[in-house]
Each structure stands twice: as C-alpha cells, then as structure tokens.
C-alpha cells in the first residue's frame, strides 16, 4: 500500500507573525510569577522575595544535532531540557523559557510545529511557561536558542565554587549512556549512507538512544533536597562529561578530589555498547557528556540521608588542593583527571 504523504505548508505562506500565532495559540500559563507571557513586546515576571536564575543555551544544526537521526519533536524536548538542567544545578526551579529559532527554507510550518510540540511537552512535564522568543530566517540550517528563567530562595542557592574539604562527591543517575547512544546513531548513519536498503540495528539499545535523543532533567533530585532539608555545598550539571564537571568544581572551589572508578554508576546497556565499540565504559562516563545528571558535594554527616535515596551514588570525596584531582582506578592506582569533555571550539 502506497504511503500518502501529507502536504507541507511553506513558512512563507504564513509569514513570521502568523507563524508565531500558530505556534503559541494553545499556550496556557501555569506559574503565578508569570504576569504576562506571549503576546506583547516583552514578558512580565514577578518573583517577589525569590532570587531570579537565568540561563541560555544555543543549539546549531550540524554542531549540536543531526536531523538525519534526530526527530524534530525529540529535538524540541531536548532543547528545553538542557536549560532546565542548568537551573536545577543552581538548586532552583525553572519557571519560564523564551524560544528563538532560525529557520532555513527547507522547513515547513508542520516541521516547526513538530519542533514546538516537543518544547511544549517538556514545559508541561516540568511545569514551565513558554513566554516569548523570536523567529528569523537562516541560511545555515536550523538554529535554536532557549533562555530559561528560574526562581529560588536566596538561602537555597548552590554554586559550583563552594565545595569543602572532606565533602562527599555524589552523582545522580548513571553516566556515559548518551555518548554511546550518539556513537550508535553515527555508526548506523554511515551504514545507511553506504546502502540505504539496510535497516539500522537499534534492537536492545532503547535506553542509550533515549538518553541521547530525549534526556530528562533531574527535578526529582531537587525535590529530594528540599524535602530532606539538604543543601549541597556545590553542584553542577553533567553536560560535558564527569571529568570536566568535577574539574570545574575543584578549580572554582580551590580544592582537590578523589573519584573512585568502581563507584561511578554505569548502566549495563552502556557497558555492553562500550564493549561493542571497544571503548572503556569509564572513559565514556568521564568524557562523553550530555548525561544531564547532577554532580554535587555534601557534608560527610549527611551521607546516610543521601544513601536513602535510590538514584544517587557517592563516588568520592573532596581533598585539599595540593593532592590534586584524581581518579582511583579499580586496581588502586592514582590517575590524575584531565578535563577532556565536550569543547564547543575543538
């Protein structure tokens, strides 16, 4: 049976303002801090006694994503999530986002609606309001820029430069899966380029593919902190790999650390895929990136509370600066950690 292809609407048929109306017509405000969202020259926010947290992330086609294997809905969802993760890393809650996109003429109205359906889904799941943005034409493919605004009480803010000697180093979830999901997608892309009749081999790798294409931000960890009255001494989200992020915490806090290789959480499917690629799973965890887990430090006396939460691993401890930033390998040897995660300009 022949597949009937749906007709696509050229963006030029609507124009910029009608396109914006089309993309934002069903937005509903969820947060009391949003006084005015889409529909005016600027949004109006009121945070009263809260501190405002702001972050921006830019995604460029061909650099941060490949549309050969990235569905537009997944891309929209991920673009929102990476910003939510930065807000959570400050021990804050995201409340609003603005979305700006550059669109080349190969995209239809339906394509951009699909992208926004992913953004809207992320906003619904994480209770965030989409309050504005901008659209423009692009000659270099799809460009997505999202700015997220969050709120937090002043006494609850957590920075990356306040880790203390003897603190425990903890991480949420597991690491390395997103990187291997990307390697799998790239491998199958190359196979497809050689022979378009060969179907991609994805069976059994749903987890690592989802971690790459549709990650989640760790709101549940922040909920746990607030419920348990825990305030980490430092925190950062793992977007560029564990090695880069622990390096940031140690450098900014003027401390050293010991991370134990056998304590780093790595999923079984990640290990399986790493073995298939003949890559060390530890290397994937240290340098892979895009996990969007939370790396944080806590005082030693709070270890029992942390251990009570399923989904947090204690992977090491903070030392004085003179001892350096080190990985204790499974054989007991001491290996200096070098920041080798994602670098946008390499």
Tab-separated table of N, CA, C and O in Angstrom, residues 177-274:
chain	number	residue	atom	x	y	z
A	177	UNK	N	25.848	6.883	28.951
A	177	UNK	CA	24.867	6.311	28.024
A	177	UNK	C	24.602	7.227	26.831
A	177	UNK	O	24.495	6.763	25.686
A	178	UNK	N	24.478	8.537	27.075
A	178	UNK	CA	24.158	9.471	25.989
A	178	UNK	C	25.253	9.477	24.925
A	178	UNK	O	24.978	9.511	23.722
A	179	UNK	N	26.498	9.432	25.369
A	179	UNK	CA	27.619	9.427	24.433
A	179	UNK	C	27.574	8.189	23.540
A	179	UNK	O	27.765	8.274	22.326
A	180	UNK	N	27.297	7.043	24.137
A	180	UNK	CA	27.266	5.808	23.346
A	180	UNK	C	26.023	5.742	22.466
A	180	UNK	O	26.055	5.154	21.387
A	181	UNK	N	24.942	6.372	22.909
A	181	UNK	CA	23.774	6.495	22.042
A	181	UNK	C	24.127	7.281	20.782
A	181	UNK	O	23.708	6.929	19.667
A	182	UNK	N	24.912	8.336	20.959
A	182	UNK	CA	25.356	9.130	19.810
A	182	UNK	C	26.263	8.310	18.894
A	182	UNK	O	26.138	8.363	17.660
A	183	UNK	N	27.188	7.546	19.482
A	183	UNK	CA	28.086	6.723	18.662
A	183	UNK	C	27.306	5.692	17.860
A	183	UNK	O	27.625	5.421	16.692
A	184	UNK	N	26.277	5.115	18.468
A	184	UNK	CA	25.443	4.140	17.763
A	184	UNK	C	24.705	4.802	16.593
A	184	UNK	O	24.664	4.255	15.478
A	185	UNK	N	24.139	5.970	16.820
A	185	UNK	CA	23.434	6.687	15.755
A	185	UNK	C	24.381	7.056	14.618
A	185	UNK	O	24.028	6.927	13.434
A	186	UNK	N	25.576	7.497	14.962
A	186	UNK	CA	26.558	7.866	13.938
A	186	UNK	C	26.999	6.635	13.135
A	186	UNK	O	27.182	6.710	11.917
A	187	UNK	N	27.155	5.510	13.816
A	187	UNK	CA	27.554	4.283	13.113
A	187	UNK	C	26.498	3.870	12.103
A	187	UNK	O	26.804	3.576	10.944
A	188	UNK	N	25.235	3.874	12.557
A	188	UNK	CA	24.159	3.443	11.671
A	188	UNK	C	23.929	4.441	10.546
A	188	UNK	O	23.506	4.066	9.454
A	189	UNK	N	24.219	5.708	10.783
A	189	UNK	CA	24.126	6.716	9.719
A	189	UNK	C	25.119	6.408	8.608
A	189	UNK	O	24.784	6.489	7.413
A	190	UNK	N	26.334	6.067	8.984
A	190	UNK	CA	27.357	5.762	7.993
A	190	UNK	C	27.003	4.503	7.199
A	190	UNK	O	27.239	4.437	5.985
A	191	UNK	N	26.427	3.514	7.875
A	191	UNK	CA	25.982	2.293	7.183
A	191	UNK	C	24.890	2.635	6.178
A	191	UNK	O	24.903	2.162	5.025
A	192	UNK	N	23.954	3.478	6.596
A	192	UNK	CA	22.836	3.882	5.719
A	192	UNK	C	23.343	4.644	4.505
A	192	UNK	O	22.821	4.488	3.400
A	193	UNK	N	24.364	5.470	4.701
A	193	UNK	CA	24.927	6.241	3.585
A	193	UNK	C	25.544	5.317	2.538
A	193	UNK	O	25.543	5.617	1.345
A	194	UNK	N	26.065	4.180	2.985
A	194	UNK	CA	26.658	3.205	2.063
A	194	UNK	C	25.596	2.382	1.332
A	194	UNK	O	25.756	2.050	0.167
A	195	UNK	N	24.495	2.064	2.063
A	195	UNK	CA	23.419	1.255	1.475
A	195	UNK	C	22.106	1.622	2.167
A	195	UNK	O	21.856	1.214	3.299
A	196	UNK	N	21.259	2.379	1.481
A	196	UNK	CA	20.004	2.868	2.071
A	196	UNK	C	18.975	1.767	2.284
A	196	UNK	O	17.939	1.990	2.909
A	197	UNK	N	19.246	0.558	1.775
A	197	UNK	CA	18.321	-0.563	1.969
A	197	UNK	C	18.554	-1.275	3.301
A	197	UNK	O	17.725	-2.071	3.731
A	198	UNK	N	19.688	-1.002	3.941
A	198	UNK	CA	20.000	-1.647	5.216
A	198	UNK	C	19.309	-0.906	6.342
A	198	UNK	O	19.461	0.312	6.492
A	199	UNK	N	18.525	-1.621	7.126
A	199	UNK	CA	17.823	-1.027	8.252
A	199	UNK	C	18.766	-0.879	9.457
A	199	UNK	O	19.610	-1.749	9.691
A	200	UNK	N	18.635	0.211	10.215
A	200	UNK	CA	19.520	0.409	11.382
A	200	UNK	C	19.310	-0.672	12.443
A	200	UNK	O	18.196	-1.162	12.631
A	201	UNK	N	20.384	-1.038	13.132
A	201	UNK	CA	20.332	-2.063	14.174
A	201	UNK	C	20.270	-1.395	15.546
A	201	UNK	O	21.290	-1.072	16.142
A	202	UNK	N	19.054	-1.174	16.029
A	202	UNK	CA	18.845	-0.479	17.296
A	202	UNK	C	18.261	-1.385	18.382
A	202	UNK	O	18.092	-0.946	19.521
A	203	UNK	N	17.931	-2.619	18.030
A	203	UNK	CA	17.265	-3.506	18.983
A	203	UNK	C	18.135	-3.741	20.221
A	203	UNK	O	19.332	-4.046	20.122
A	204	UNK	N	17.515	-3.554	21.384
A	204	UNK	CA	18.209	-3.765	22.649
A	204	UNK	C	18.945	-2.542	23.169
A	204	UNK	O	19.554	-2.594	24.237
A	205	UNK	N	18.888	-1.453	22.415
A	205	UNK	CA	19.619	-0.251	22.819
A	205	UNK	C	18.692	0.951	23.028
A	205	UNK	O	19.089	2.105	22.847
A	206	UNK	N	17.452	0.673	23.400
A	206	UNK	CA	16.485	1.750	23.614
A	206	UNK	C	16.976	2.751	24.658
A	206	UNK	O	16.785	3.967	24.502
A	207	UNK	N	17.588	2.242	25.721
A	207	UNK	CA	17.978	3.122	26.832
A	207	UNK	C	19.019	4.147	26.401
A	207	UNK	O	18.854	5.351	26.636
A	208	UNK	N	20.092	3.701	25.763
A	208	UNK	CA	21.139	4.654	25.402
A	208	UNK	C	20.672	5.607	24.299
A	208	UNK	O	21.098	6.764	24.251
A	209	UNK	N	19.754	5.152	23.438
A	209	UNK	CA	19.212	6.043	22.408
A	209	UNK	C	18.341	7.120	23.027
A	209	UNK	O	18.410	8.293	22.649
A	210	UNK	N	17.527	6.721	24.001
A	210	UNK	CA	16.682	7.705	24.669
A	210	UNK	C	17.509	8.714	25.452
A	210	UNK	O	17.195	9.904	25.489
A	211	UNK	N	18.591	8.247	26.061
A	211	UNK	CA	19.454	9.160	26.823
A	211	UNK	C	20.101	10.208	25.912
A	211	UNK	O	20.378	11.318	26.342
A	212	UNK	N	20.328	9.856	24.654
A	212	UNK	CA	20.880	10.811	23.703
A	212	UNK	C	19.805	11.697	23.086
A	212	UNK	O	19.952	12.915	23.028
A	213	UNK	N	18.712	11.097	22.650
A	213	UNK	CA	17.708	11.836	21.895
A	213	UNK	C	16.666	12.526	22.762
A	213	UNK	O	16.116	13.556	22.358
A	214	UNK	N	16.380	11.973	23.926
A	214	UNK	CA	15.311	12.539	24.767
A	214	UNK	C	15.716	12.441	26.244
A	214	UNK	O	15.128	11.680	27.016
A	215	UNK	N	16.710	13.209	26.653
A	215	UNK	CA	17.150	13.170	28.051
A	215	UNK	C	16.126	13.818	28.975
A	215	UNK	O	15.209	14.511	28.522
A	216	UNK	N	16.294	13.587	30.270
A	216	UNK	CA	15.447	14.216	31.275
A	216	UNK	C	16.324	15.027	32.231
A	216	UNK	O	17.486	14.705	32.455
A	217	UNK	N	15.748	16.090	32.774
A	217	UNK	CA	16.428	16.872	33.811
A	217	UNK	C	16.065	16.298	35.174
A	217	UNK	O	15.007	15.679	35.335
A	218	UNK	N	16.938	16.499	36.171
A	218	UNK	CA	16.789	15.806	37.451
A	218	UNK	C	16.025	16.613	38.509
A	218	UNK	O	16.507	16.871	39.606
A	219	UNK	N	14.784	16.941	38.165
A	219	UNK	CA	13.898	17.637	39.104
A	219	UNK	C	13.695	16.835	40.385
A	219	UNK	O	13.617	17.407	41.486
A	220	UNK	N	13.619	15.514	40.279
A	220	UNK	CA	13.359	14.681	41.453
A	220	UNK	C	14.471	14.808	42.499
A	220	UNK	O	14.213	14.666	43.693
A	221	UNK	N	15.699	15.068	42.039
A	221	UNK	CA	16.811	15.242	42.976
A	221	UNK	C	16.631	16.531	43.764
A	221	UNK	O	16.832	16.562	44.987
A	222	UNK	N	16.230	17.596	43.093
A	222	UNK	CA	15.996	18.874	43.767
A	222	UNK	C	14.812	18.748	44.732
A	222	UNK	O	14.851	19.261	45.860
A	223	UNK	N	13.770	18.041	44.298
A	223	UNK	CA	12.630	17.789	45.197
A	223	UNK	C	13.098	17.077	46.465
A	223	UNK	O	12.666	17.408	47.581
A	224	UNK	N	13.981	16.089	46.300
A	224	UNK	CA	14.514	15.339	47.436
A	224	UNK	C	15.317	16.240	48.364
A	224	UNK	O	15.193	16.155	49.593
A	225	UNK	N	16.142	17.115	47.805
A	225	UNK	CA	16.922	18.050	48.632
A	225	UNK	C	16.009	18.901	49.502
A	225	UNK	O	16.233	19.063	50.702
A	226	UNK	N	14.965	19.445	48.895
A	226	UNK	CA	14.065	20.332	49.634
A	226	UNK	C	13.281	19.552	50.690
A	226	UNK	O	13.121	20.014	51.821
A	227	UNK	N	12.814	18.376	50.316
A	227	UNK	CA	12.037	17.553	51.246
A	227	UNK	C	12.889	17.102	52.430
A	227	UNK	O	12.410	17.032	53.574
A	228	UNK	N	14.175	16.799	52.171
A	228	UNK	CA	15.071	16.282	53.209
A	228	UNK	C	15.868	17.375	53.911
A	228	UNK	O	16.713	17.068	54.757
A	229	UNK	N	15.608	18.615	53.530
A	229	UNK	CA	16.332	19.760	54.094
A	229	UNK	C	17.834	19.621	53.903
A	229	UNK	O	18.630	19.857	54.806
A	230	UNK	N	18.223	19.229	52.691
A	230	UNK	CA	19.628	19.118	52.317
A	230	UNK	C	19.983	20.259	51.367
A	230	UNK	O	19.238	20.544	50.417
A	231	UNK	N	21.098	20.900	51.627
A	231	UNK	CA	21.624	21.894	50.698
A	231	UNK	C	23.043	21.482	50.333
A	231	UNK	O	23.944	21.516	51.169
A	232	UNK	N	23.272	21.030	49.077
A	232	UNK	CA	24.631	20.656	48.675
A	232	UNK	C	25.601	21.815	48.883
A	232	UNK	O	25.217	22.991	48.811
A	233	UNK	N	26.849	21.493	49.131
A	233	UNK	CA	27.852	22.550	49.282
A	233	UNK	C	28.298	23.084	47.920
A	233	UNK	O	28.787	24.217	47.827
A	234	UNK	N	28.125	22.285	46.861
A	234	UNK	CA	28.393	22.748	45.499
A	234	UNK	C	27.620	21.840	44.546
A	234	UNK	O	27.246	20.722	44.910
A	235	UNK	N	27.374	22.329	43.322
A	235	UNK	CA	26.629	21.497	42.363
A	235	UNK	C	26.842	22.023	40.951
A	235	UNK	O	27.040	23.221	40.730
A	236	UNK	N	26.767	21.096	39.983
A	236	UNK	CA	26.897	21.407	38.564
A	236	UNK	C	26.181	20.310	37.792
A	236	UNK	O	26.065	19.187	38.280
A	237	UNK	N	25.662	20.613	36.604
A	237	UNK	CA	25.055	19.535	35.821
A	237	UNK	C	26.091	18.959	34.865
A	237	UNK	O	27.041	19.634	34.452
A	238	UNK	N	25.939	17.674	34.555
A	238	UNK	CA	26.928	16.976	33.731
A	238	UNK	C	26.498	17.047	32.269
A	238	UNK	O	25.787	16.175	31.765
A	239	UNK	N	26.929	18.100	31.607
A	239	UNK	CA	26.652	18.259	30.180
A	239	UNK	C	27.880	17.960	29.335
A	239	UNK	O	27.763	17.569	28.178
A	240	UNK	N	29.074	18.137	29.904
A	240	UNK	CA	30.318	17.981	29.146
A	240	UNK	C	31.169	16.795	29.589
A	240	UNK	O	32.321	16.674	29.177
A	241	UNK	N	30.631	15.919	30.435
A	241	UNK	CA	31.387	14.774	30.923
A	241	UNK	C	31.820	14.963	32.370
A	241	UNK	O	32.101	16.075	32.817
A	242	UNK	N	31.888	13.863	33.117
A	242	UNK	CA	32.222	13.908	34.542
A	242	UNK	C	33.571	14.569	34.797
A	242	UNK	O	33.729	15.341	35.751
A	243	UNK	N	34.564	14.284	33.961
A	243	UNK	CA	35.904	14.835	34.203
A	243	UNK	C	35.899	16.355	34.138
A	243	UNK	O	36.496	17.029	34.986
A	244	UNK	N	35.216	16.916	33.137
A	244	UNK	CA	35.145	18.375	33.014
A	244	UNK	C	34.411	19.002	34.186
A	244	UNK	O	34.820	20.043	34.718
A	245	UNK	N	33.314	18.368	34.613
A	245	UNK	CA	32.479	18.973	35.649
A	245	UNK	C	33.150	18.915	37.027
A	245	UNK	O	33.100	19.896	37.779
A	246	UNK	N	33.796	17.793	37.361
A	246	UNK	CA	34.487	17.740	38.654
A	246	UNK	C	35.686	18.683	38.636
A	246	UNK	O	36.045	19.284	39.660
A	247	UNK	N	36.285	18.850	37.470
A	247	UNK	CA	37.384	19.801	37.318
A	247	UNK	C	36.893	21.223	37.601
A	247	UNK	O	37.573	21.996	38.276
A	248	UNK	N	35.692	21.572	37.079
A	248	UNK	CA	35.114	22.904	37.327
A	248	UNK	C	34.889	23.131	38.819
A	248	UNK	O	35.225	24.192	39.365
A	249	UNK	N	34.289	22.130	39.487
A	249	UNK	CA	34.012	22.272	40.922
A	249	UNK	C	35.309	22.457	41.702
A	249	UNK	O	35.421	23.356	42.544
A	250	UNK	N	36.301	21.619	41.420
A	250	UNK	CA	37.562	21.685	42.169
A	250	UNK	C	38.316	22.977	41.890
A	250	UNK	O	38.824	23.632	42.813
A	251	UNK	N	38.404	23.370	40.643
A	251	UNK	CA	39.124	24.591	40.281
A	251	UNK	C	38.459	25.813	40.893
A	251	UNK	O	39.129	26.679	41.468
A	252	UNK	N	37.136	25.886	40.780
A	252	UNK	CA	36.419	27.047	41.306
A	252	UNK	C	36.358	27.069	42.822
A	252	UNK	O	36.261	28.138	43.429
A	253	UNK	N	36.409	25.891	43.448
A	253	UNK	CA	36.357	25.811	44.915
A	253	UNK	C	37.750	25.792	45.545
A	253	UNK	O	37.868	25.763	46.779
A	254	UNK	N	38.789	25.748	44.708
A	254	UNK	CA	40.172	25.730	45.190
A	254	UNK	C	40.450	24.502	46.059
A	254	UNK	O	41.063	24.597	47.132
A	255	UNK	N	39.989	23.328	45.569
A	255	UNK	CA	40.165	22.066	46.292
A	255	UNK	C	40.622	20.983	45.323
A	255	UNK	O	40.692	21.197	44.109
A	256	UNK	N	40.922	19.802	45.847
A	256	UNK	CA	41.191	18.622	45.040
A	256	UNK	C	40.108	17.586	45.282
A	256	UNK	O	39.123	17.855	45.983
A	257	UNK	N	40.269	16.398	44.730
A	257	UNK	CA	39.276	15.345	44.974
A	257	UNK	C	39.853	13.979	44.636
A	257	UNK	O	40.863	13.861	43.938
A	258	UNK	N	39.187	12.963	45.144
A	258	UNK	CA	39.434	11.578	44.746
A	258	UNK	C	38.108	10.994	44.287
A	258	UNK	O	37.124	10.989	45.035
A	259	UNK	N	38.079	10.515	43.041
A	259	UNK	CA	36.910	9.839	42.481
A	259	UNK	C	37.282	8.374	42.291
A	259	UNK	O	38.348	8.062	41.732
A	260	UNK	N	36.425	7.467	42.746
A	260	UNK	CA	36.717	6.032	42.679
A	260	UNK	C	36.026	5.411	41.463
A	260	UNK	O	34.800	5.466	41.334
A	261	UNK	N	36.837	4.829	40.599
A	261	UNK	CA	36.314	4.278	39.345
A	261	UNK	C	35.199	3.270	39.586
A	261	UNK	O	34.182	3.274	38.870
A	262	UNK	N	35.354	2.406	40.589
A	262	UNK	CA	34.354	1.363	40.813
A	262	UNK	C	33.064	1.897	41.426
A	262	UNK	O	32.094	1.152	41.568
A	263	UNK	N	33.023	3.185	41.753
A	263	UNK	CA	31.811	3.788	42.307
A	263	UNK	C	31.019	4.571	41.257
A	263	UNK	O	29.888	4.996	41.522
A	264	UNK	N	31.610	4.788	40.090
A	264	UNK	CA	30.928	5.560	39.043
A	264	UNK	C	29.770	4.726	38.482
A	264	UNK	O	29.977	3.608	38.000
A	265	UNK	N	28.531	5.228	38.536
A	265	UNK	CA	27.378	4.439	38.070
A	265	UNK	C	27.299	4.395	36.545
A	265	UNK	O	27.246	5.427	35.875
A	266	UNK	N	27.304	3.177	35.995
A	266	UNK	CA	27.233	2.978	34.551
A	266	UNK	C	26.221	1.866	34.286
A	266	UNK	O	26.319	0.780	34.849
A	267	UNK	N	25.242	2.137	33.433
A	267	UNK	CA	24.187	1.165	33.139
A	267	UNK	C	24.736	-0.026	32.344
A	267	UNK	O	25.700	0.115	31.577
A	268	UNK	N	24.103	-1.175	32.509
A	268	UNK	CA	24.553	-2.402	31.830
A	268	UNK	C	24.528	-2.257	30.312
A	268	UNK	O	25.431	-2.752	29.611
A	269	UNK	N	23.513	-1.568	29.770
A	269	UNK	CA	23.447	-1.396	28.317
A	269	UNK	C	24.554	-0.479	27.824
A	269	UNK	O	25.030	-0.616	26.687
A	270	UNK	N	24.987	0.443	28.657
A	270	UNK	CA	26.114	1.314	28.311
A	270	UNK	C	27.396	0.492	28.233
A	270	UNK	O	28.197	0.647	27.305
A	271	UNK	N	27.591	-0.379	29.215
A	271	UNK	CA	28.780	-1.248	29.225
A	271	UNK	C	28.791	-2.144	27.997
A	271	UNK	O	29.826	-2.309	27.329
A	272	UNK	N	27.636	-2.704	27.662
A	272	UNK	CA	27.524	-3.592	26.503
A	272	UNK	C	27.900	-2.861	25.215
A	272	UNK	O	28.650	-3.375	24.383
A	273	UNK	N	27.380	-1.636	25.048
A	273	UNK	CA	27.667	-0.869	23.847
A	273	UNK	C	29.131	-0.439	23.805
A	273	UNK	O	29.768	-0.460	22.744
A	274	UNK	N	29.693	-0.088	24.956
A	274	UNK	CA	31.102	0.297	25.024
A	274	UNK	C	31.997	-0.861	24.593
A	274	UNK	O	32.974	-0.671	23.851
